[in-house]
PDB file of C-alpha atoms in Angstrom:
ATOM      1  CA  MET A  21      -7.264  -8.652 -14.382  1.00  0.00           C
ATOM      2  CA  ALA A  22      -9.008  -8.053 -11.054  1.00  0.00           C
ATOM      3  CA  TYR A  23     -11.574  -5.277 -10.650  1.00  0.00           C
ATOM      4  CA  ILE A  24     -11.874  -3.354  -7.368  1.00  0.00           C
ATOM      5  CA  THR A  25     -14.864  -1.373  -6.116  1.00  0.00           C
ATOM      6  CA  CYS A  26     -14.791   1.075  -3.211  1.00  0.00           C
ATOM      7  CA  SER A  27     -18.175   2.013  -1.801  1.00  0.00           C
ATOM      8  CA  ARG A  28     -19.139   4.565   0.824  1.00  0.00           C
ATOM      9  CA  VAL A  29     -22.732   4.291   2.066  1.00  0.00           C
ATOM     10  CA  PRO A  30     -23.669   7.129   4.462  1.00  0.00           C
ATOM     11  CA  GLY A  31     -26.047   6.222   7.261  1.00  0.00           C
ATOM     12  CA  ARG A  32     -25.429   2.468   6.948  1.00  0.00           C
ATOM     13  CA  THR A  33     -23.546   0.322   9.466  1.00  0.00           C
ATOM     14  CA  ILE A  34     -21.823  -3.042   9.671  1.00  0.00           C
ATOM     15  CA  ALA A  35     -25.079  -4.364  11.144  1.00  0.00           C
ATOM     16  CA  ASP A  36     -26.823  -3.282   7.916  1.00  0.00           C
ATOM     17  CA  PHE A  37     -24.120  -5.045   5.895  1.00  0.00           C
ATOM     18  CA  ARG A  38     -24.703  -8.237   7.891  1.00  0.00           C
ATOM     19  CA  SER A  39     -28.470  -7.997   7.340  1.00  0.00           C
ATOM     20  CA  VAL A  40     -27.995  -7.646   3.591  1.00  0.00           C
ATOM     21  CA  THR A  41     -25.485 -10.522   3.574  1.00  0.00           C
ATOM     22  CA  GLU A  42     -28.016 -12.733   5.374  1.00  0.00           C
ATOM     23  CA  GLU A  43     -30.733 -11.635   2.926  1.00  0.00           C
ATOM     24  CA  LEU A  44     -28.435 -12.773   0.097  1.00  0.00           C
ATOM     25  CA  GLY A  45     -27.869 -16.176   1.685  1.00  0.00           C
ATOM     26  CA  GLY A  46     -24.519 -15.599   3.371  1.00  0.00           C
ATOM     27  CA  GLU A  47     -22.385 -17.165   0.620  1.00  0.00           C
ATOM     28  CA  PRO A  48     -19.875 -15.054  -1.309  1.00  0.00           C
ATOM     29  CA  PRO A  49     -21.229 -14.091  -4.736  1.00  0.00           C
ATOM     30  CA  ALA A  50     -19.736 -15.584  -7.882  1.00  0.00           C
ATOM     31  CA  GLY A  51     -16.650 -13.690  -8.936  1.00  0.00           C
ATOM     32  CA  ARG A  52     -15.893 -11.984  -5.613  1.00  0.00           C
ATOM     33  CA  LEU A  53     -12.311 -12.620  -4.565  1.00  0.00           C
ATOM     34  CA  ALA A  54     -12.255 -10.556  -1.346  1.00  0.00           C
ATOM     35  CA  CYS A  55     -14.408  -8.150   0.657  1.00  0.00           C
ATOM     36  CA  PHE A  56     -13.298  -5.669   3.331  1.00  0.00           C
ATOM     37  CA  VAL A  57     -15.879  -3.812   5.421  1.00  0.00           C
ATOM     38  CA  GLY A  58     -15.675  -1.098   8.064  1.00  0.00           C
ATOM     39  CA  GLU A  59     -17.295   2.077   9.339  1.00  0.00           C
ATOM     40  CA  ALA A  60     -15.841   5.580   9.195  1.00  0.00           C
ATOM     41  CA  ASP A  61     -17.326   9.054   9.520  1.00  0.00           C
ATOM     42  CA  GLY A  62     -20.899   7.764   9.823  1.00  0.00           C
ATOM     43  CA  ALA A  63     -20.734   5.635   6.701  1.00  0.00           C
ATOM     44  CA  LEU A  64     -20.285   2.012   5.771  1.00  0.00           C
ATOM     45  CA  GLN A  65     -17.076   1.528   3.787  1.00  0.00           C
ATOM     46  CA  ILE A  66     -16.792  -1.523   1.504  1.00  0.00           C
ATOM     47  CA  ILE A  67     -13.896  -2.601  -0.687  1.00  0.00           C
ATOM     48  CA  ASP A  68     -14.607  -5.546  -2.986  1.00  0.00           C
ATOM     49  CA  VAL A  69     -12.167  -7.362  -5.245  1.00  0.00           C
ATOM     50  CA  TRP A  70     -13.778  -9.079  -8.225  1.00  0.00           C
ATOM     51  CA  THR A  71     -12.570 -11.281 -11.052  1.00  0.00           C
ATOM     52  CA  SER A  72     -14.119  -8.800 -13.508  1.00  0.00           C
ATOM     53  CA  ARG A  73     -16.260  -5.698 -13.770  1.00  0.00           C
ATOM     54  CA  THR A  74     -18.964  -7.854 -15.343  1.00  0.00           C
ATOM     55  CA  ASP A  75     -19.201  -9.975 -12.165  1.00  0.00           C
ATOM     56  CA  SER A  76     -19.351  -6.850  -9.999  1.00  0.00           C
ATOM     57  CA  ASP A  77     -22.023  -5.181 -12.117  1.00  0.00           C
ATOM     58  CA  ARG A  78     -24.112  -8.357 -12.310  1.00  0.00           C
ATOM     59  CA  PHE A  79     -24.043  -8.810  -8.528  1.00  0.00           C
ATOM     60  CA  ALA A  80     -24.934  -5.158  -7.881  1.00  0.00           C
ATOM     61  CA  THR A  81     -27.813  -5.092 -10.349  1.00  0.00           C
ATOM     62  CA  GLU A  82     -29.321  -8.537  -9.789  1.00  0.00           C
ATOM     63  CA  CYS A  83     -28.655  -9.073  -6.081  1.00  0.00           C
ATOM     64  CA  LEU A  84     -27.235  -6.224  -4.008  1.00  0.00           C
ATOM     65  CA  PHE A  85     -29.481  -3.292  -4.922  1.00  0.00           C
ATOM     66  CA  PRO A  86     -32.694  -5.327  -4.562  1.00  0.00           C
ATOM     67  CA  ALA A  87     -31.484  -6.692  -1.182  1.00  0.00           C
ATOM     68  CA  PHE A  88     -30.779  -3.177   0.146  1.00  0.00           C
ATOM     69  CA  VAL A  89     -34.321  -2.164  -0.804  1.00  0.00           C
ATOM     70  CA  ARG A  90     -35.783  -5.166   1.041  1.00  0.00           C
ATOM     71  CA  THR A  91     -33.807  -4.545   4.270  1.00  0.00           C
TER      72      THR A  91
END
């Protein structure tokens, strides 16, 4: 069964999302089926569809959070 995450990141923009994506190499991470990104009310809004929660958690812990710190 698919696993969906909805993230709201105040103070971040689509430009920030692109910077992090470039930092990660630009390729979709293993297990991500779809990603939708936009801005609303001064925050970056991200909806990700994953094959499993395990894939989502692994990506966040091992890749995403460290990339946000570096950018």
